[in-house]
Amino acid sequence: MSSIYGQVKFAKENSDGNISFLSSIVAIFCASTVVIVLLVIFGLVLPIAPIVIGALYLDDCPLEKYIPIYLVVTGSISMLYCCCGRCCERKQEEEGSLIDKVKVNVSRFCALCVIAWFIAGNVWVFSSYGDLSTDPASGKYCHPIAFNFAFWYIIVMYSLCLVLILLVGCCYCAAACTIACTEREEAPQNHTQVSVIAGVKYNV
């Protein structure tokens, strides 16, 4: 915490304004060890697991055949997004603005695909929840592993979005507190300077 506080204080001293300072705060917290570990874990597990589960039970969900497909495509798009992001970051310094444009366009396209596909997955999974059967001979059967994984995968995505919103809120609250503390530390110094100047004028 002390190192993070030092980075926050350094960012405050070298920022051009509150907006720049808040951006630095978000970058500091996102670069912390805990956040990096969580990103690595989720970045590896979340894209690969849906692909494996969806491929294993691709033909075991007559209730809604698109649920396993949803898992495979979701994992594939996520991996493509991560790989493109990493490749563009590595080549950014060499290629310059062309890679920047490609990176932005690919990221936007992948983001739109992920959002649209996520909404479709919500419809397929939640609309089939009440008709789910555990009888393999039934036309409303879906393998429990595939269906439960898709169901909880969506729930986890919503939870991660909520956690992200809370983290951003905490970052901005911490930034606001740091700004307030810094202004309190600077206030006595400014008051002392004003008093000295007033005393000099009075003596003259």
CSV table of C-alpha atoms in Angstrom, one decimal:
chain,number,residue,atom,x,y,z
A,1,MET,CA,0.0,0.0,0.0
A,2,SER,CA,2.9,2.4,0.8
A,3,SER,CA,4.3,2.0,-2.7
A,4,ILE,CA,0.9,2.5,-4.3
A,5,TYR,CA,0.5,5.6,-2.2
A,6,GLY,CA,3.9,6.9,-3.3
A,7,GLN,CA,3.0,6.3,-6.9
A,8,VAL,CA,-0.3,8.2,-6.4
A,9,LYS,CA,1.5,11.1,-4.7
A,10,PHE,CA,4.1,11.2,-7.5
A,11,ALA,CA,1.3,11.1,-10.1
A,12,LYS,CA,-0.4,14.1,-8.3
A,13,GLU,CA,2.8,16.1,-8.4
A,14,ASN,CA,3.4,15.5,-12.1
A,15,SER,CA,-0.1,15.6,-13.4
A,16,ASP,CA,-1.4,18.6,-15.4
A,17,GLY,CA,-4.9,18.5,-13.9
A,18,ASN,CA,-7.5,16.4,-12.2
A,19,ILE,CA,-8.4,14.5,-15.4
A,20,SER,CA,-4.8,13.6,-16.0
A,21,PHE,CA,-4.4,12.6,-12.3
A,22,LEU,CA,-7.5,10.4,-12.3
A,23,SER,CA,-6.2,8.6,-15.5
A,24,SER,CA,-2.9,8.0,-13.8
A,25,ILE,CA,-4.7,6.6,-10.7
A,26,VAL,CA,-6.6,4.1,-12.8
A,27,ALA,CA,-3.4,3.1,-14.6
A,28,ILE,CA,-1.6,2.6,-11.3
A,29,PHE,CA,-4.3,0.4,-9.8
A,30,CYS,CA,-4.6,-1.6,-13.0
A,31,ALA,CA,-0.9,-2.2,-13.0
A,32,SER,CA,-0.8,-3.5,-9.5
A,33,THR,CA,0.3,-7.1,-8.9
A,34,VAL,CA,-3.1,-8.4,-7.7
A,35,VAL,CA,-4.9,-7.0,-10.8
A,36,ILE,CA,-2.3,-8.4,-13.1
A,37,VAL,CA,-2.5,-11.9,-11.6
A,38,LEU,CA,-6.3,-11.8,-11.9
A,39,LEU,CA,-6.1,-10.6,-15.5
A,40,VAL,CA,-3.7,-13.4,-16.4
A,41,ILE,CA,-5.9,-16.1,-14.7
A,42,PHE,CA,-9.1,-14.9,-16.3
A,43,GLY,CA,-7.4,-14.2,-19.6
A,44,LEU,CA,-6.2,-17.8,-19.8
A,45,VAL,CA,-9.1,-19.6,-18.3
A,46,LEU,CA,-12.1,-17.7,-19.6
A,47,PRO,CA,-11.3,-18.1,-23.3
A,48,ILE,CA,-10.1,-21.7,-23.3
A,49,ALA,CA,-12.7,-23.3,-21.0
A,50,PRO,CA,-15.8,-22.4,-23.2
A,51,ILE,CA,-14.0,-23.8,-26.3
A,52,VAL,CA,-13.3,-27.1,-24.6
A,53,ILE,CA,-16.7,-27.5,-23.0
A,54,GLY,CA,-18.6,-26.5,-26.1
A,55,ALA,CA,-16.5,-28.8,-28.3
A,56,LEU,CA,-17.0,-31.8,-26.0
A,57,TYR,CA,-20.8,-31.4,-25.9
A,58,LEU,CA,-21.4,-29.9,-29.3
A,59,ASP,CA,-24.1,-32.6,-30.2
A,60,ASP,CA,-25.4,-33.1,-26.7
A,61,CYS,CA,-27.9,-30.2,-26.4
A,62,PRO,CA,-31.0,-30.8,-28.6
A,63,LEU,CA,-32.9,-28.4,-26.3
A,64,GLU,CA,-30.9,-25.5,-27.9
A,65,LYS,CA,-28.2,-26.5,-30.3
A,66,TYR,CA,-26.7,-23.0,-30.3
A,67,ILE,CA,-25.6,-23.2,-26.6
A,68,PRO,CA,-22.5,-25.3,-27.3
A,69,ILE,CA,-21.8,-23.2,-30.4
A,70,TYR,CA,-22.2,-20.1,-28.3
A,71,LEU,CA,-19.5,-21.4,-25.9
A,72,VAL,CA,-17.0,-22.3,-28.7
A,73,VAL,CA,-17.5,-19.0,-30.6
A,74,THR,CA,-17.3,-16.9,-27.3
A,75,GLY,CA,-14.0,-18.5,-26.4
A,76,SER,CA,-12.6,-18.1,-29.9
A,77,ILE,CA,-13.6,-14.4,-30.2
A,78,SER,CA,-12.0,-13.8,-26.7
A,79,MET,CA,-8.8,-15.5,-27.7
A,80,LEU,CA,-8.7,-13.6,-31.0
A,81,TYR,CA,-9.2,-10.3,-29.2
A,82,CYS,CA,-6.4,-11.1,-26.7
A,83,CYS,CA,-4.0,-12.3,-29.4
A,84,CYS,CA,-4.7,-9.3,-31.7
A,85,GLY,CA,-4.2,-7.0,-28.8
A,86,ARG,CA,-0.9,-8.5,-27.8
A,87,CYS,CA,0.4,-8.6,-31.4
A,88,CYS,CA,-0.5,-5.0,-32.0
A,89,GLU,CA,1.2,-3.9,-28.8
A,90,ARG,CA,4.4,-5.6,-29.8
A,91,LYS,CA,4.4,-4.1,-33.3
A,92,GLN,CA,3.1,-0.7,-32.3
A,93,GLU,CA,6.6,0.8,-31.9
A,94,GLU,CA,7.8,-0.6,-35.2
A,95,GLU,CA,4.9,0.2,-37.5
A,96,GLY,CA,3.5,3.3,-35.9
A,97,SER,CA,0.2,4.8,-36.9
A,98,LEU,CA,-0.8,2.0,-39.4
A,99,ILE,CA,-0.8,-0.6,-36.6
A,100,ASP,CA,-2.6,1.8,-34.3
A,101,LYS,CA,-5.5,2.1,-36.9
A,102,VAL,CA,-5.6,-1.7,-37.4
A,103,LYS,CA,-5.6,-2.3,-33.6
A,104,VAL,CA,-8.4,0.2,-33.1
A,105,ASN,CA,-10.5,-1.3,-35.9
A,106,VAL,CA,-10.0,-4.9,-34.9
A,107,SER,CA,-10.7,-4.1,-31.2
A,108,ARG,CA,-13.9,-2.3,-32.1
A,109,PHE,CA,-15.1,-5.1,-34.4
A,110,CYS,CA,-14.3,-7.8,-31.8
A,111,ALA,CA,-16.0,-5.7,-29.0
A,112,LEU,CA,-19.2,-5.4,-31.1
A,113,CYS,CA,-19.1,-9.2,-31.9
A,114,VAL,CA,-18.6,-10.0,-28.3
A,115,ILE,CA,-21.5,-7.8,-27.2
A,116,ALA,CA,-23.9,-9.1,-29.9
A,117,TRP,CA,-22.9,-12.7,-29.3
A,118,PHE,CA,-23.2,-12.3,-25.5
A,119,ILE,CA,-26.8,-11.0,-25.9
A,120,ALA,CA,-27.6,-13.9,-28.2
A,121,GLY,CA,-26.2,-16.3,-25.6
A,122,ASN,CA,-28.4,-14.8,-22.9
A,123,VAL,CA,-31.4,-15.4,-25.0
A,124,TRP,CA,-30.5,-19.0,-25.8
A,125,VAL,CA,-29.6,-20.0,-22.3
A,126,PHE,CA,-32.2,-18.2,-20.2
A,127,SER,CA,-35.0,-18.9,-22.5
A,128,SER,CA,-34.3,-22.6,-22.3
A,129,TYR,CA,-33.8,-22.8,-18.5
A,130,GLY,CA,-37.4,-23.7,-17.7
A,131,ASP,CA,-37.6,-26.4,-20.4
A,132,LEU,CA,-34.4,-28.2,-19.4
A,133,SER,CA,-34.7,-32.0,-19.1
A,134,THR,CA,-32.2,-34.4,-17.7
A,135,ASP,CA,-33.5,-37.3,-19.8
A,136,PRO,CA,-31.0,-38.0,-22.7
A,137,ALA,CA,-33.9,-39.4,-24.8
A,138,SER,CA,-35.9,-36.2,-24.5
A,139,GLY,CA,-35.9,-33.6,-27.2
A,140,LYS,CA,-35.5,-31.0,-24.4
A,141,TYR,CA,-32.3,-32.5,-23.1
A,142,CYS,CA,-29.1,-30.6,-22.8
A,143,HIS,CA,-26.0,-32.0,-21.1
A,144,PRO,CA,-25.8,-30.7,-17.6
A,145,ILE,CA,-22.2,-29.7,-17.9
A,146,ALA,CA,-22.6,-27.7,-21.1
A,147,PHE,CA,-25.8,-26.0,-19.9
A,148,ASN,CA,-24.6,-25.2,-16.4
A,149,PHE,CA,-21.3,-24.0,-17.7
A,150,ALA,CA,-23.0,-21.6,-20.1
A,151,PHE,CA,-25.4,-20.5,-17.5
A,152,TRP,CA,-22.7,-19.7,-14.9
A,153,TYR,CA,-20.4,-18.3,-17.5
A,154,ILE,CA,-22.9,-15.6,-18.2
A,155,ILE,CA,-23.4,-15.0,-14.5
A,156,VAL,CA,-19.7,-14.7,-14.0
A,157,MET,CA,-19.5,-12.2,-16.9
A,158,TYR,CA,-22.1,-10.0,-15.2
A,159,SER,CA,-20.3,-10.3,-11.9
A,160,LEU,CA,-17.0,-9.3,-13.5
A,161,CYS,CA,-18.6,-6.3,-15.0
A,162,LEU,CA,-20.0,-5.3,-11.6
A,163,VAL,CA,-16.6,-5.8,-10.0
A,164,LEU,CA,-15.0,-3.7,-12.7
A,165,ILE,CA,-17.5,-0.9,-12.1
A,166,LEU,CA,-16.8,-1.1,-8.3
A,167,LEU,CA,-13.0,-1.0,-8.9
A,168,VAL,CA,-13.2,2.0,-11.1
A,169,GLY,CA,-15.4,3.7,-8.5
A,170,CYS,CA,-12.9,2.9,-5.8
A,171,CYS,CA,-10.1,4.2,-8.0
A,172,TYR,CA,-11.9,7.5,-8.4
A,173,CYS,CA,-12.8,7.7,-4.7
A,174,ALA,CA,-9.1,7.1,-3.8
A,175,ALA,CA,-8.1,9.7,-6.3
A,176,ALA,CA,-10.6,12.2,-4.9
A,177,CYS,CA,-9.3,11.5,-1.3
A,178,THR,CA,-5.7,11.9,-2.4
A,179,ILE,CA,-6.5,15.2,-4.1
A,180,ALA,CA,-8.2,16.4,-0.9
A,181,CYS,CA,-5.3,15.3,1.3
A,182,THR,CA,-2.8,17.0,-1.0
A,183,GLU,CA,-4.7,20.2,-1.0
A,184,ARG,CA,-4.8,20.1,2.8
A,185,GLU,CA,-1.0,19.6,2.9
A,186,GLU,CA,-0.4,22.5,0.6
A,187,ALA,CA,-2.9,24.9,2.3
A,188,PRO,CA,-0.7,25.6,5.4
A,189,GLN,CA,2.3,26.4,3.2
A,190,ASN,CA,0.3,28.8,1.1
A,191,HIS,CA,-1.1,30.4,4.3
A,192,THR,CA,2.5,30.8,5.7
A,193,GLN,CA,3.7,32.5,2.5
A,194,VAL,CA,0.7,34.9,2.5
A,195,SER,CA,1.4,35.8,6.2
A,196,VAL,CA,5.1,36.5,5.5
A,197,ILE,CA,4.2,38.7,2.5
A,198,ALA,CA,1.6,40.6,4.6
A,199,GLY,CA,4.1,41.1,7.4
A,200,VAL,CA,6.7,42.5,5.1
A,201,LYS,CA,4.3,44.9,3.6
A,202,TYR,CA,3.1,45.9,7.0
A,203,ASN,CA,6.7,46.6,8.2
A,204,VAL,CA,7.5,48.6,5.1
